[in-house]
mmCIF file of C-alpha atoms in Angstrom:
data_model
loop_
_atom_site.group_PDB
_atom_site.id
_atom_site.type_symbol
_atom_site.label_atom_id
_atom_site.label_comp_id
_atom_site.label_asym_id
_atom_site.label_seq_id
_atom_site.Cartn_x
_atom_site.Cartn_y
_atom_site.Cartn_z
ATOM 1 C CA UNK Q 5 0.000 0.000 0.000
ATOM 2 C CA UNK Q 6 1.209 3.575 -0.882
ATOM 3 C CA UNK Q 7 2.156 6.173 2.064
ATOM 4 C CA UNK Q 8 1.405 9.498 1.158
ATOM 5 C CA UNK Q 9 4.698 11.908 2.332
ATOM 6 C CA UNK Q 10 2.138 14.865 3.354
ATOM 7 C CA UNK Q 11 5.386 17.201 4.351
ATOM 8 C CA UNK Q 12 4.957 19.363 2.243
ATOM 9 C CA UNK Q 13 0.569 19.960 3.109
ATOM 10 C CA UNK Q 14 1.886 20.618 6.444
ATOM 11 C CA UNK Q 15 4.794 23.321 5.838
ATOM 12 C CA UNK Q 16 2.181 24.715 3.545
ATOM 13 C CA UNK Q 17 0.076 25.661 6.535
ATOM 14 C CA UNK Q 18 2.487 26.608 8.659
ATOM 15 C CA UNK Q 19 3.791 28.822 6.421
ATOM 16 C CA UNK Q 20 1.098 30.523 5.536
ATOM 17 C CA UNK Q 21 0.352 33.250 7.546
ATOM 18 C CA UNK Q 22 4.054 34.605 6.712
ATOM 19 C CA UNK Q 23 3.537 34.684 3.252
ATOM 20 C CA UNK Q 24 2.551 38.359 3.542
ATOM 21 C CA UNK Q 25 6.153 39.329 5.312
ATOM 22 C CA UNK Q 26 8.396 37.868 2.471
ATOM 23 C CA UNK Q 27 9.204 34.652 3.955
ATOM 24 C CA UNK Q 28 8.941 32.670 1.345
ATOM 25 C CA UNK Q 29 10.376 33.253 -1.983
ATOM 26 C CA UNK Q 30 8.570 35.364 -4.702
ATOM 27 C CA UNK Q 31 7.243 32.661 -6.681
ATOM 28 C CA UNK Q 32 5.754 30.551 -3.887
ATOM 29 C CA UNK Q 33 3.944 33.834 -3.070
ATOM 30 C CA UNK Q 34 2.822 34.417 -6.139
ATOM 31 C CA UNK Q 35 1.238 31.047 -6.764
ATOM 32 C CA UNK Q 36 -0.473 30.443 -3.172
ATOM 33 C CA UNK Q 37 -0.698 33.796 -1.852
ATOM 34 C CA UNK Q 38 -1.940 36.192 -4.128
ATOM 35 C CA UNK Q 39 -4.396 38.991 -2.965
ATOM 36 C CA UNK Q 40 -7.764 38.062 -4.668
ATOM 37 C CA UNK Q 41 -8.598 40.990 -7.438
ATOM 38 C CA UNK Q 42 -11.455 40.325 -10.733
ATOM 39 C CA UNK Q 43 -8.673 41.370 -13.758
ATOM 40 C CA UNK Q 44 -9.164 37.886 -14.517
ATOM 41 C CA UNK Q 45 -5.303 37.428 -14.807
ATOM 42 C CA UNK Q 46 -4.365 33.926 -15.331
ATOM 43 C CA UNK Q 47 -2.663 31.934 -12.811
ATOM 44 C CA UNK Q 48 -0.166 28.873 -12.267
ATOM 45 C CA UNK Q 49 0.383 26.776 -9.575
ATOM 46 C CA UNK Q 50 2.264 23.536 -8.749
ATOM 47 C CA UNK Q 51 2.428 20.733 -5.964
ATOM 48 C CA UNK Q 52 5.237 18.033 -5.845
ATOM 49 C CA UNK Q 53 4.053 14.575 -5.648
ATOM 50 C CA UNK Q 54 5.946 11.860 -2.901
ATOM 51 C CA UNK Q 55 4.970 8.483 -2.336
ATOM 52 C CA UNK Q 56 6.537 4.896 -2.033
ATOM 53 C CA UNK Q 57 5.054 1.609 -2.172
ATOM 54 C CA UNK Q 58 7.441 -1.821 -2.066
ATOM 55 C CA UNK Q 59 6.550 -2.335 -6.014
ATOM 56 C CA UNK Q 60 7.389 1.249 -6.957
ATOM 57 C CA UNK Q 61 10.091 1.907 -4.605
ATOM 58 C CA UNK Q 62 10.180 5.709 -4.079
ATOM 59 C CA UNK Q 63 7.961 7.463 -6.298
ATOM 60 C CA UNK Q 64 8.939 11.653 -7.225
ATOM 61 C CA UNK Q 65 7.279 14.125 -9.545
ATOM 62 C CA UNK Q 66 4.880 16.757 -9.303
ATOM 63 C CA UNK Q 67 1.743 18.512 -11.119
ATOM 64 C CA UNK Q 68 1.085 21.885 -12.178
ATOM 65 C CA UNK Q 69 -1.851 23.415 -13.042
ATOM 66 C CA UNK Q 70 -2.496 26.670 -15.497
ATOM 67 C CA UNK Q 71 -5.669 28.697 -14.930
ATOM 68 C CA UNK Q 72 -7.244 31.567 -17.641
ATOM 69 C CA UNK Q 73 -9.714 33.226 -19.334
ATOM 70 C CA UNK Q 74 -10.361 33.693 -23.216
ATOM 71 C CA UNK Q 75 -11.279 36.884 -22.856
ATOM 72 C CA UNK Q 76 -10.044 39.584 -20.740
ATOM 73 C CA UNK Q 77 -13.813 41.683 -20.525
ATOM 74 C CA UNK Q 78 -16.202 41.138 -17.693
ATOM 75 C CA UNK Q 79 -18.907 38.698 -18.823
ATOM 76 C CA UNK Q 80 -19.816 35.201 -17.934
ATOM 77 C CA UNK Q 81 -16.910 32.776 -19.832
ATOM 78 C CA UNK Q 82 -16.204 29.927 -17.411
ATOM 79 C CA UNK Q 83 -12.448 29.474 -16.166
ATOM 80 C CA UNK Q 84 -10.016 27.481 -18.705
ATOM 81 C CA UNK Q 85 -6.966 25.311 -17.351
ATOM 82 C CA UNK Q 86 -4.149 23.214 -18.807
ATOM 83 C CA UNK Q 87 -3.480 20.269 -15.859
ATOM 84 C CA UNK Q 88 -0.055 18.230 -15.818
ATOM 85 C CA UNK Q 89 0.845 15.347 -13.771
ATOM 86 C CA UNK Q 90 4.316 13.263 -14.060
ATOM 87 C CA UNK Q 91 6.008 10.796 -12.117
ATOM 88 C CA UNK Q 92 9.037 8.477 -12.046
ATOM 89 C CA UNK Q 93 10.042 6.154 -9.509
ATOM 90 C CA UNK Q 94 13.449 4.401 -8.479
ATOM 91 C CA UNK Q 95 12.241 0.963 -10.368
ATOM 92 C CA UNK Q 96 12.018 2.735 -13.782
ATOM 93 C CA UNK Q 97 8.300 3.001 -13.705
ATOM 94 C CA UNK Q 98 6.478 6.042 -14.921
ATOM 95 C CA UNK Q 99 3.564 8.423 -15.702
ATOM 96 C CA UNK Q 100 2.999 11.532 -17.232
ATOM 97 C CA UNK Q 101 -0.189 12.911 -18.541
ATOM 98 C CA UNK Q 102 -1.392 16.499 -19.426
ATOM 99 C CA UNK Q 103 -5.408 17.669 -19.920
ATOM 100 C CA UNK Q 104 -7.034 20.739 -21.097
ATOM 101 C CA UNK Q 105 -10.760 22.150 -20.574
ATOM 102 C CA UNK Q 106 -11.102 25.280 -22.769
ATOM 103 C CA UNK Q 107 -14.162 27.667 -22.889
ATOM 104 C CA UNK Q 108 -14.549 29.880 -26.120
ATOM 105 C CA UNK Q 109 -15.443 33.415 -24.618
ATOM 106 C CA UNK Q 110 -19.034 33.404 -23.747
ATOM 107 C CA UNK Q 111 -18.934 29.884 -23.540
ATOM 108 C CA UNK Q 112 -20.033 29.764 -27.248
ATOM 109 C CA UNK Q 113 -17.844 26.136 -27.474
ATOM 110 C CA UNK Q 114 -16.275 23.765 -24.980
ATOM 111 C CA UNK Q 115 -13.790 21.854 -25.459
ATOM 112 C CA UNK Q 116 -11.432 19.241 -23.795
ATOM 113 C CA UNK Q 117 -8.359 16.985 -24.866
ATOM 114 C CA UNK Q 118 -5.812 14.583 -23.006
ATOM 115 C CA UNK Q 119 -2.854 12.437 -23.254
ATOM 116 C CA UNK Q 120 -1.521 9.907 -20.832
ATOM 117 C CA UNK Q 121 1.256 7.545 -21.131
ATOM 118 C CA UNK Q 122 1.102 4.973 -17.821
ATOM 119 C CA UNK Q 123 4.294 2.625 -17.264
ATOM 120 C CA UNK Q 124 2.967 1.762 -13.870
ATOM 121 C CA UNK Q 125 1.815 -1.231 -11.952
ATOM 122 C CA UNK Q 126 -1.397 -1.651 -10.723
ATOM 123 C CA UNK Q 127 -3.255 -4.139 -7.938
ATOM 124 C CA UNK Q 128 -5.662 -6.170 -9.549
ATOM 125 C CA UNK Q 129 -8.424 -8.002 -7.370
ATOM 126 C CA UNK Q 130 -10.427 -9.322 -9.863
ATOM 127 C CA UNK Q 131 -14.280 -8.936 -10.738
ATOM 128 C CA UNK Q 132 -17.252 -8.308 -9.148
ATOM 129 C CA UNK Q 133 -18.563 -6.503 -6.371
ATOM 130 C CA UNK Q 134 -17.211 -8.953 -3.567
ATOM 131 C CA UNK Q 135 -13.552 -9.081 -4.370
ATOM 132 C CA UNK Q 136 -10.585 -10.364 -1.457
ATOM 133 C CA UNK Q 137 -7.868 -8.645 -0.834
ATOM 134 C CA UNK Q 138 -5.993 -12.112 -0.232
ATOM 135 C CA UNK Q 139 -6.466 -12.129 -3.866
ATOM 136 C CA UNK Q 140 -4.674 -9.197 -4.966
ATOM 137 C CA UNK Q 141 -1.434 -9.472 -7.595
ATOM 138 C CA UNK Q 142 0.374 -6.970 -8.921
ATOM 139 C CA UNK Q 143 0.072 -6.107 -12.442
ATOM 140 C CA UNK Q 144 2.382 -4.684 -14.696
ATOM 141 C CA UNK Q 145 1.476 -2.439 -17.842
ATOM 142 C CA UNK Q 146 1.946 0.149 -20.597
ATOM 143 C CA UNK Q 147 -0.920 2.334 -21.269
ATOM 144 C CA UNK Q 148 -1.323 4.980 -24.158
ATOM 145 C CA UNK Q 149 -4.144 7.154 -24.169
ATOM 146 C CA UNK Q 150 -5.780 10.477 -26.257
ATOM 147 C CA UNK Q 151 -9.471 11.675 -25.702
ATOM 148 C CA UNK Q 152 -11.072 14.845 -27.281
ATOM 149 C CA UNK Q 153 -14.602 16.255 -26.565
ATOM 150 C CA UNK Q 154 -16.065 19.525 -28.541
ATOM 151 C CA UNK Q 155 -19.949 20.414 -27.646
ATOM 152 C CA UNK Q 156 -21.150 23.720 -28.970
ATOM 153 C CA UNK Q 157 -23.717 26.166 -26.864
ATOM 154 C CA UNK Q 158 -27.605 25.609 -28.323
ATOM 155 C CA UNK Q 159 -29.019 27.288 -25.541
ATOM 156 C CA UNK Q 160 -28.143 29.266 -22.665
ATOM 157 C CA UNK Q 161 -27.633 25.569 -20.773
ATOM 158 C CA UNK Q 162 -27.648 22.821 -23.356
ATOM 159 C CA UNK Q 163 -24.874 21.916 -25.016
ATOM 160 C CA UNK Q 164 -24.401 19.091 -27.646
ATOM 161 C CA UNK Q 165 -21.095 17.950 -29.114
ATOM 162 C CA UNK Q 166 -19.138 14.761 -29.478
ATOM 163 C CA UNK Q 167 -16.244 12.722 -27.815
ATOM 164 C CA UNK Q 168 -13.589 10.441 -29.062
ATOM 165 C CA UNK Q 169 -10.406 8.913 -28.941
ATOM 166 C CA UNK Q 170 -8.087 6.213 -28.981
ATOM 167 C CA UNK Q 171 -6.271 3.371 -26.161
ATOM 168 C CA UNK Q 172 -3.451 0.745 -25.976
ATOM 169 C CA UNK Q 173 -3.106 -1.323 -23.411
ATOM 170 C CA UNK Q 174 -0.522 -3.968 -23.176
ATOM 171 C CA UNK Q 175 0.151 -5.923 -20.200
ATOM 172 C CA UNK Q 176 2.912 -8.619 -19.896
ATOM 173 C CA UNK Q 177 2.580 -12.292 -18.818
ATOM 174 C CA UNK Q 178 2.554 -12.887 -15.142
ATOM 175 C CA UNK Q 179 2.172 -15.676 -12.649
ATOM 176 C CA UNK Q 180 -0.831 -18.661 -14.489
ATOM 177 C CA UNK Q 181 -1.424 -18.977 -10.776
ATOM 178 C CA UNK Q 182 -3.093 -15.719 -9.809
ATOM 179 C CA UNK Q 183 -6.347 -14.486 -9.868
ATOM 180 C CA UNK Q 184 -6.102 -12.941 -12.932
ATOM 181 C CA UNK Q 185 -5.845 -16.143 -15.167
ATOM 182 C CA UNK Q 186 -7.864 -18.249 -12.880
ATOM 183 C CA UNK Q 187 -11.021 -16.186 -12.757
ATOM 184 C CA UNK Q 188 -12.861 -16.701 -16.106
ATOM 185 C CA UNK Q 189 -14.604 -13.414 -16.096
ATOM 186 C CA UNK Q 190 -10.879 -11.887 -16.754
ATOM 187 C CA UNK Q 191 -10.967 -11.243 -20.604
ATOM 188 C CA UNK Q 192 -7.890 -10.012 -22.602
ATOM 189 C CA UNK Q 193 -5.423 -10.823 -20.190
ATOM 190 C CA UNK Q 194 -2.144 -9.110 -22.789
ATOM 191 C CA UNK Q 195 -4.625 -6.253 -23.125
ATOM 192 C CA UNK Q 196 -5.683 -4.306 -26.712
ATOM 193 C CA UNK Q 197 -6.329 -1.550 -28.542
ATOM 194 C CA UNK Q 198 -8.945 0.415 -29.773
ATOM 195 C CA UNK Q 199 -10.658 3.833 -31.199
ATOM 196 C CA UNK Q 200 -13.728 5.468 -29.956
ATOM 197 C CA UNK Q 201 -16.324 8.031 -30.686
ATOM 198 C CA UNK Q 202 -19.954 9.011 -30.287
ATOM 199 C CA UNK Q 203 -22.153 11.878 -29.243
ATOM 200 C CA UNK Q 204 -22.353 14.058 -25.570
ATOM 201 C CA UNK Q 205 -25.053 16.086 -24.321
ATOM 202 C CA UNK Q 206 -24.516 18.638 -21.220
ATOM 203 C CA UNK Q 207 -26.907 20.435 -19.889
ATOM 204 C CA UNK Q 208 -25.375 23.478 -17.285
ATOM 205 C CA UNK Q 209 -26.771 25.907 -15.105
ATOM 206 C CA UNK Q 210 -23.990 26.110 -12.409
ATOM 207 C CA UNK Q 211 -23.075 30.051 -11.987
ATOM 208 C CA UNK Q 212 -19.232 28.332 -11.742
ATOM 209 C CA UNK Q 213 -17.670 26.003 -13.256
ATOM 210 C CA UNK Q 214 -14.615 25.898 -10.357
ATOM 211 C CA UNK Q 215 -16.469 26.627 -6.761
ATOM 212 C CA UNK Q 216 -20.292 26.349 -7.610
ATOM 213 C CA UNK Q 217 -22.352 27.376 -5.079
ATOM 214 C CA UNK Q 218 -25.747 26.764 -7.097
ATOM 215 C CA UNK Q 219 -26.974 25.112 -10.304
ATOM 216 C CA UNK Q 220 -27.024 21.913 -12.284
ATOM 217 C CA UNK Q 221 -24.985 20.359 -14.704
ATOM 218 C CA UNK Q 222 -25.575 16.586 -16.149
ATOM 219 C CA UNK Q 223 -23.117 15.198 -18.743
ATOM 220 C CA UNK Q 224 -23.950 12.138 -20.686
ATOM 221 C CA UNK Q 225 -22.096 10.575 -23.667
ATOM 222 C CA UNK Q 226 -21.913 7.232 -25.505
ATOM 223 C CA UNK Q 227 -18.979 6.006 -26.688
ATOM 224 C CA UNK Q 228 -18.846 3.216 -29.970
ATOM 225 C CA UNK Q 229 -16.100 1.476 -29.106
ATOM 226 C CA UNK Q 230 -14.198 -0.634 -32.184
ATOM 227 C CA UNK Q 231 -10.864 -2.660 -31.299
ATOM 228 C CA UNK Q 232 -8.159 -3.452 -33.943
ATOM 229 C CA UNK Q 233 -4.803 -5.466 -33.681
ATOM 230 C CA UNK Q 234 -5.117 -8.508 -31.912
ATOM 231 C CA UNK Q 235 -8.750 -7.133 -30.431
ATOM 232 C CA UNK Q 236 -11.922 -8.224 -31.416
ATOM 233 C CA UNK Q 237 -13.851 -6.588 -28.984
ATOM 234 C CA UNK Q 238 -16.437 -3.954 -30.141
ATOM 235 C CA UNK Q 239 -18.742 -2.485 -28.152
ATOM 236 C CA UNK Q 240 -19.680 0.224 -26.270
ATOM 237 C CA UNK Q 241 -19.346 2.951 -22.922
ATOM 238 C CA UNK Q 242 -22.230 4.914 -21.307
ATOM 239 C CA UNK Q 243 -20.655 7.494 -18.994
ATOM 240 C CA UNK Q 244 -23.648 9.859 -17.200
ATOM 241 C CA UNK Q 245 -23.674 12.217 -14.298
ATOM 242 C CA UNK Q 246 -25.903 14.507 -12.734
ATOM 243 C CA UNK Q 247 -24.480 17.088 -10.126
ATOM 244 C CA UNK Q 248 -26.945 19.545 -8.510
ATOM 245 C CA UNK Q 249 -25.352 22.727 -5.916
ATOM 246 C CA UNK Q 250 -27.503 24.498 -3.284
ATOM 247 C CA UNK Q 251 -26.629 27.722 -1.292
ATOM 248 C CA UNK Q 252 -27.408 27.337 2.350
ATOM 249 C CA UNK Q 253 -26.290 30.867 3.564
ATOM 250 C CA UNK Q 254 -22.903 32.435 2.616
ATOM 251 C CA UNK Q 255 -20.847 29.905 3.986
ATOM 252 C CA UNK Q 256 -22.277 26.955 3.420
ATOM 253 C CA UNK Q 257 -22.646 24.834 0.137
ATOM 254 C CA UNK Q 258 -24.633 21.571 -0.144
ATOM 255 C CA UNK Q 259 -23.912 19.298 -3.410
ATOM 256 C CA UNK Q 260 -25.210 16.131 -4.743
ATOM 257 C CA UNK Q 261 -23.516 14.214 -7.049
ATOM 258 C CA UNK Q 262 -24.605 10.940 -8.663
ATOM 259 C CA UNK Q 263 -22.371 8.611 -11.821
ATOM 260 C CA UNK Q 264 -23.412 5.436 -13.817
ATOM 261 C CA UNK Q 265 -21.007 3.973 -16.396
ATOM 262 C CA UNK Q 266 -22.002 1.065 -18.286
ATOM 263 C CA UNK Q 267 -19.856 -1.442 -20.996
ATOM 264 C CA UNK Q 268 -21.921 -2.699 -23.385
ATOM 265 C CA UNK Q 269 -21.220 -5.879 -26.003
ATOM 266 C CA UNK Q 270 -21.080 -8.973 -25.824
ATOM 267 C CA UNK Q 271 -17.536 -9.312 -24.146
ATOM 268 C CA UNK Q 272 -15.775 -7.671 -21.348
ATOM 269 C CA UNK Q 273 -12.212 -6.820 -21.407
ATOM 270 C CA UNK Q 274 -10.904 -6.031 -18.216
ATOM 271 C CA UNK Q 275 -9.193 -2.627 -18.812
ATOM 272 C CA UNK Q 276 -12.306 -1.190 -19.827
ATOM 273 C CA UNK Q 277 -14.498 -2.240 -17.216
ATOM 274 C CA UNK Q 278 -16.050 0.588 -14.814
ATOM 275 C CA UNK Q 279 -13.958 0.401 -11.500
ATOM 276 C CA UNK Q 280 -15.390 2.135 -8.431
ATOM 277 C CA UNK Q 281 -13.307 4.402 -6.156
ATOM 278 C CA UNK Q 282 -10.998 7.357 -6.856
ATOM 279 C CA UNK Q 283 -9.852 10.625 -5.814
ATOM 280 C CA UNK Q 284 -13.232 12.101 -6.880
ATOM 281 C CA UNK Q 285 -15.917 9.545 -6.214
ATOM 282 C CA UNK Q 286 -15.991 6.566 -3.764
ATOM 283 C CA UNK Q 287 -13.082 8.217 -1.766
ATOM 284 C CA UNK Q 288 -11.631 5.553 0.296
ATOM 285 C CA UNK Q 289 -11.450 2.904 -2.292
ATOM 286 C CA UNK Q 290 -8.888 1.748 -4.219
ATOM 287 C CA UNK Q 291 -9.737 1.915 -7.655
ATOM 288 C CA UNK Q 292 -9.946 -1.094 -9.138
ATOM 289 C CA UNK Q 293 -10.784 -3.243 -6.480
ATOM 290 C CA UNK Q 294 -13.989 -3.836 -7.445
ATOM 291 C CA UNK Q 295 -14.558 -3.881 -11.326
ATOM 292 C CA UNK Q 296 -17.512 -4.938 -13.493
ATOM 293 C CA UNK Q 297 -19.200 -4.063 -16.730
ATOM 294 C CA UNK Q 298 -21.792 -1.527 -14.588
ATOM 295 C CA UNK Q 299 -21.296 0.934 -11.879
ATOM 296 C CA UNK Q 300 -23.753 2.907 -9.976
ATOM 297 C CA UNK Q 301 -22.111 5.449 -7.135
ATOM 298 C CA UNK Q 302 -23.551 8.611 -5.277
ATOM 299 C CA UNK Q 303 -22.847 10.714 -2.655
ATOM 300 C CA UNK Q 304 -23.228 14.576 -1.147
ATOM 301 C CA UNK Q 305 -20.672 17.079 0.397
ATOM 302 C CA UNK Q 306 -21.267 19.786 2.675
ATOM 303 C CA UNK Q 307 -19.227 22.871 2.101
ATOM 304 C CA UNK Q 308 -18.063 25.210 4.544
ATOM 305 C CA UNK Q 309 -16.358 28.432 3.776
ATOM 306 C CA UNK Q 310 -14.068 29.275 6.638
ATOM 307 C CA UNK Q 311 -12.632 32.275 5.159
ATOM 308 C CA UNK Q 312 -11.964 33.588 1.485
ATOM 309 C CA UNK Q 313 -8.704 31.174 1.981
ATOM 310 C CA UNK Q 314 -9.705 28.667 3.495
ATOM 311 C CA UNK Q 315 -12.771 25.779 3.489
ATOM 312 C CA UNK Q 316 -13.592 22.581 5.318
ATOM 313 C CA UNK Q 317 -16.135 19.568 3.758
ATOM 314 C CA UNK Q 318 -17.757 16.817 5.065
ATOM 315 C CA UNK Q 319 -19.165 14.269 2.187
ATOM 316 C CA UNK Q 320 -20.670 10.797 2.383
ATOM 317 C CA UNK Q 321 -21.543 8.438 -0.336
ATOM 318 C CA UNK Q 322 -22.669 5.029 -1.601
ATOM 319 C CA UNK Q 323 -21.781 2.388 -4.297
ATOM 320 C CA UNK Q 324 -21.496 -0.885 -6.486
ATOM 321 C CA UNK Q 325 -20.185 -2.766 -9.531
ATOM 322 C CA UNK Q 326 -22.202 -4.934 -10.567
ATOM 323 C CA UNK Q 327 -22.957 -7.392 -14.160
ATOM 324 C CA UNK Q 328 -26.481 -7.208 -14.669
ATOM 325 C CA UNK Q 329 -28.333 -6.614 -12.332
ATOM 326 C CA UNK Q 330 -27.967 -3.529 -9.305
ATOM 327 C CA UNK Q 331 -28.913 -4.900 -5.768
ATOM 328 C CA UNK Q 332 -29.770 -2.197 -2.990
ATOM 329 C CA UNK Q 333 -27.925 -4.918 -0.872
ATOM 330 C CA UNK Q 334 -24.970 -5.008 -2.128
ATOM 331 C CA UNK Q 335 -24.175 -1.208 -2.062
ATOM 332 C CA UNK Q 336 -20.930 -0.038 -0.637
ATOM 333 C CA UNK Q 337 -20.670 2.642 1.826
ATOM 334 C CA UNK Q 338 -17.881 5.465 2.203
ATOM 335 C CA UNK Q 339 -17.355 9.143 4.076
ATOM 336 C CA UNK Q 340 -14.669 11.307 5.534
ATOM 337 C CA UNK Q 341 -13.503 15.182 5.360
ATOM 338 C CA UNK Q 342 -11.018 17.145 4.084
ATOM 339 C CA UNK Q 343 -10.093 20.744 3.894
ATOM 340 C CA UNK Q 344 -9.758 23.240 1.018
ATOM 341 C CA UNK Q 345 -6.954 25.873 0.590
ATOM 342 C CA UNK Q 346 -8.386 28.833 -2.176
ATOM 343 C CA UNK Q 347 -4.744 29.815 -3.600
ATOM 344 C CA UNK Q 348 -6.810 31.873 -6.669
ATOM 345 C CA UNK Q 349 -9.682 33.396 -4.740
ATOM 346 C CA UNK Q 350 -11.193 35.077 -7.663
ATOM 347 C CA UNK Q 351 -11.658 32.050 -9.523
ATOM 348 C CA UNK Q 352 -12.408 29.457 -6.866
ATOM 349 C CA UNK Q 353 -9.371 27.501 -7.319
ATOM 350 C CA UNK Q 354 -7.982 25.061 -4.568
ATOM 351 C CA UNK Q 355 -5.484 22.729 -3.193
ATOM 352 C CA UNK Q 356 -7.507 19.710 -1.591
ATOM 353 C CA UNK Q 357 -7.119 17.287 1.001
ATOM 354 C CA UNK Q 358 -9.106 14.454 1.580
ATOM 355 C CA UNK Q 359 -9.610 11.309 4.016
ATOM 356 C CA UNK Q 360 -11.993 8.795 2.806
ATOM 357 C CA UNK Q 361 -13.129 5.543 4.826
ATOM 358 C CA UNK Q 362 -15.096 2.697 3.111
ATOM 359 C CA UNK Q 363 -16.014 -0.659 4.115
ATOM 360 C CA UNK Q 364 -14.687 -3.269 6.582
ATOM 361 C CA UNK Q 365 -14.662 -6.933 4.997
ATOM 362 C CA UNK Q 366 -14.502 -9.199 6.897
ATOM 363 C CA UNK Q 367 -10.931 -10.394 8.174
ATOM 364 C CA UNK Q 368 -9.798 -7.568 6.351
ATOM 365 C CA UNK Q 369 -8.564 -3.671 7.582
ATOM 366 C CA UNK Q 370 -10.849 -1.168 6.887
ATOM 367 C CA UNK Q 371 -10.263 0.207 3.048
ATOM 368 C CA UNK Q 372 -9.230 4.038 3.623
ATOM 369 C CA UNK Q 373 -7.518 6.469 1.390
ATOM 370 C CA UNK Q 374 -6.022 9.770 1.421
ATOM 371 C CA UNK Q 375 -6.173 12.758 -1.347
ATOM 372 C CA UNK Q 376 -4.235 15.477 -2.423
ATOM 373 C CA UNK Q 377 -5.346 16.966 -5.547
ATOM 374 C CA UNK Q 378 -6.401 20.361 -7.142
ATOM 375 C CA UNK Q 379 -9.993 21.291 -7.662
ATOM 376 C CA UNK Q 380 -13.142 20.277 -6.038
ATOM 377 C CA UNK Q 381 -14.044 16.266 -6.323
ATOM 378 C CA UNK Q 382 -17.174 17.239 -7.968
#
């Protein structure tokens, strides 16, 4: 299991309330500390990344994110950013990946585009909804990916566009022994390749796009999925969410946030299977550990605005993978906190840390996570 060097979260905070008598170099000030103004200036920030795990050894990198506008007049265009992530570790392993969400100015278009290159192991549990962690092997693989969405404004709130893309995966033989040869439902065991595209429709009321406080926005798109190579698989991915804010005074936020992806064909390779659990949904799970061609997952976060700076959040959630058919039973349960530093106050950008707790198995520790990312988890 990964341990999270949080060093650096906790300098951060001690630090902070000398940022304003030149403590800290000029740049460091600049990127955390900046007095909020409505220019709409753009705005850079980075946070170094630490971990180590016994497959990994010690893991370094960082990621950096850019913040701007498309215009520079007052009116409504929702914040664009550029996000960058990259790691290497002491075993040779790797990742690297860079995304961008652009707004044309008064949101006329929206677009987004990735890359991400993956030369990193992964724990592997195998499928279903009930999966041991006395099962778990350690999976080595290369994964290429590119996605890019465009949906153009109809309406004040409905947009309509398309997504696509393309995937490698290759994975290298391991042990016949393991889970991930003996269970049958584990399809494409070297992995595959493939190309995607189909339609999206958003519909978005939210008055921000980075710290909303009120509104609606529900994304939906279908993905036609067509392997090539040594694949054979062709099918498809149904990817919907529906995410509603509500203003409970000045301070408070309430938000709801519920997901569904679904794999449809008639096979099921692994790699493309909906996993539940990440850094944005189902905190506290690993993701991965439970896999299966549906998932269903919910939950709500309180918000609390300590200060302009500064925020605290409470969420709790529910979830499940399951193959055909969804059982109220079988749901999953997770919830924790975490706190929010605002380093661009004007537009409702943060640093975010997160504890998430999840369910106790039986003869098993409690699954638990913690999160350090940029942005809100929903």
């Amino acid at each position: 299991m990964k341990i999270f060097v949080t060093t650096f979260l906790f300098a951060f905070c001690l630090q902070a309330s000398y940022a304003q008598t030149h403590v800290l170099p000029k740049f460091i000030r600049k990127m955390f500390f900046n007095k909020a103004d409505s220019t709409k200036k753009s705005s850079f920030v980075i946070l170094p990344a630490i971990s180590s795990a016994p497959e990994t050894g010690l893991e370094l990198g960082g990621a950096g994110l850019y913040s701007f506008y498309t215009d520079s007049v007052k009116s409504d265009t929702r914040v664009s950013s550029i996000f960058g992530y990259a790691t290497v570790t002491t075993k040779g392993q790797s990742k690297f990946s860079i995304n961008t969400n652009y707004w044309t100015p008064r949101n006329s278009y929206h677009f987004t585009a990735g890359i991400s290159y993956y030369d990193f192991p992964f724990s592997f549990y195998g499928i279903g909804n009930d999966t041991r962690s006395a099962d778990v092997t350690q999976i080595d693989q290369q994964r290429l990916k590119f996605n890019l969405g465009a949906e153009k404004k109809l309406t004040d709130e409905l947009y309509v566009g398309f997504v696509a893309g393309a995937q490698r995966f290759h994975i290298p033989q391991t042990s016949y022994k393991t889970i991930f040869y003996t269970d049958k439902r584990v399809e494409n065991h070297g992995g595959g390749s493939n190309i995607y595209a189909g339609p999206s429709v958003t519909l978005d009321t939210r008055n921000n796009n980075t710290y909303t406080t009120k509104g609606i926005i529900i994304t939906s798109s279908f993905e036609v999925i067509r392997g090539y190579g040594k694949t054979d698989y062709s099918g498809g991915f149904l990817n919907a969410e529906y995410s509603q804010f509500f203003a409970l005074g000045k301070k408070f936020v309430f938000g709801i946030d519920i997901q569904e992806q679904s794999l449809t064909g008639s096979k099921s390779p692994f790699y493309l299977l909906p996993a539940l659990g990440n850094d944005e949904m189902m905190r506290g799970y690993y993701n991965g550990r439970y896999r299966d061609r549906n998932m269903l997952a919910g939950q709500t976060e309180l918000r609390y605005r300590l200060s302009p700076r500064w925020g605290l959040v409470g969420f709790v959630g529910t979830g499940e993978v399951f193959n055909k058919s969804f059982s109220w039973a079988e749901l999953k349960p997770n919830y924790g906190g975490g706190v929010r530093y605002f380093f661009d106050i004007e537009k409702g950008l943060s640093v975010r840390a997160d504890y998430g707790i999840g369910q106790k198995n039986p003869g098993e520790s409690r699954q638990s996570g913690f999160y350090l990312a940029l942005g809100q988890s929903f």
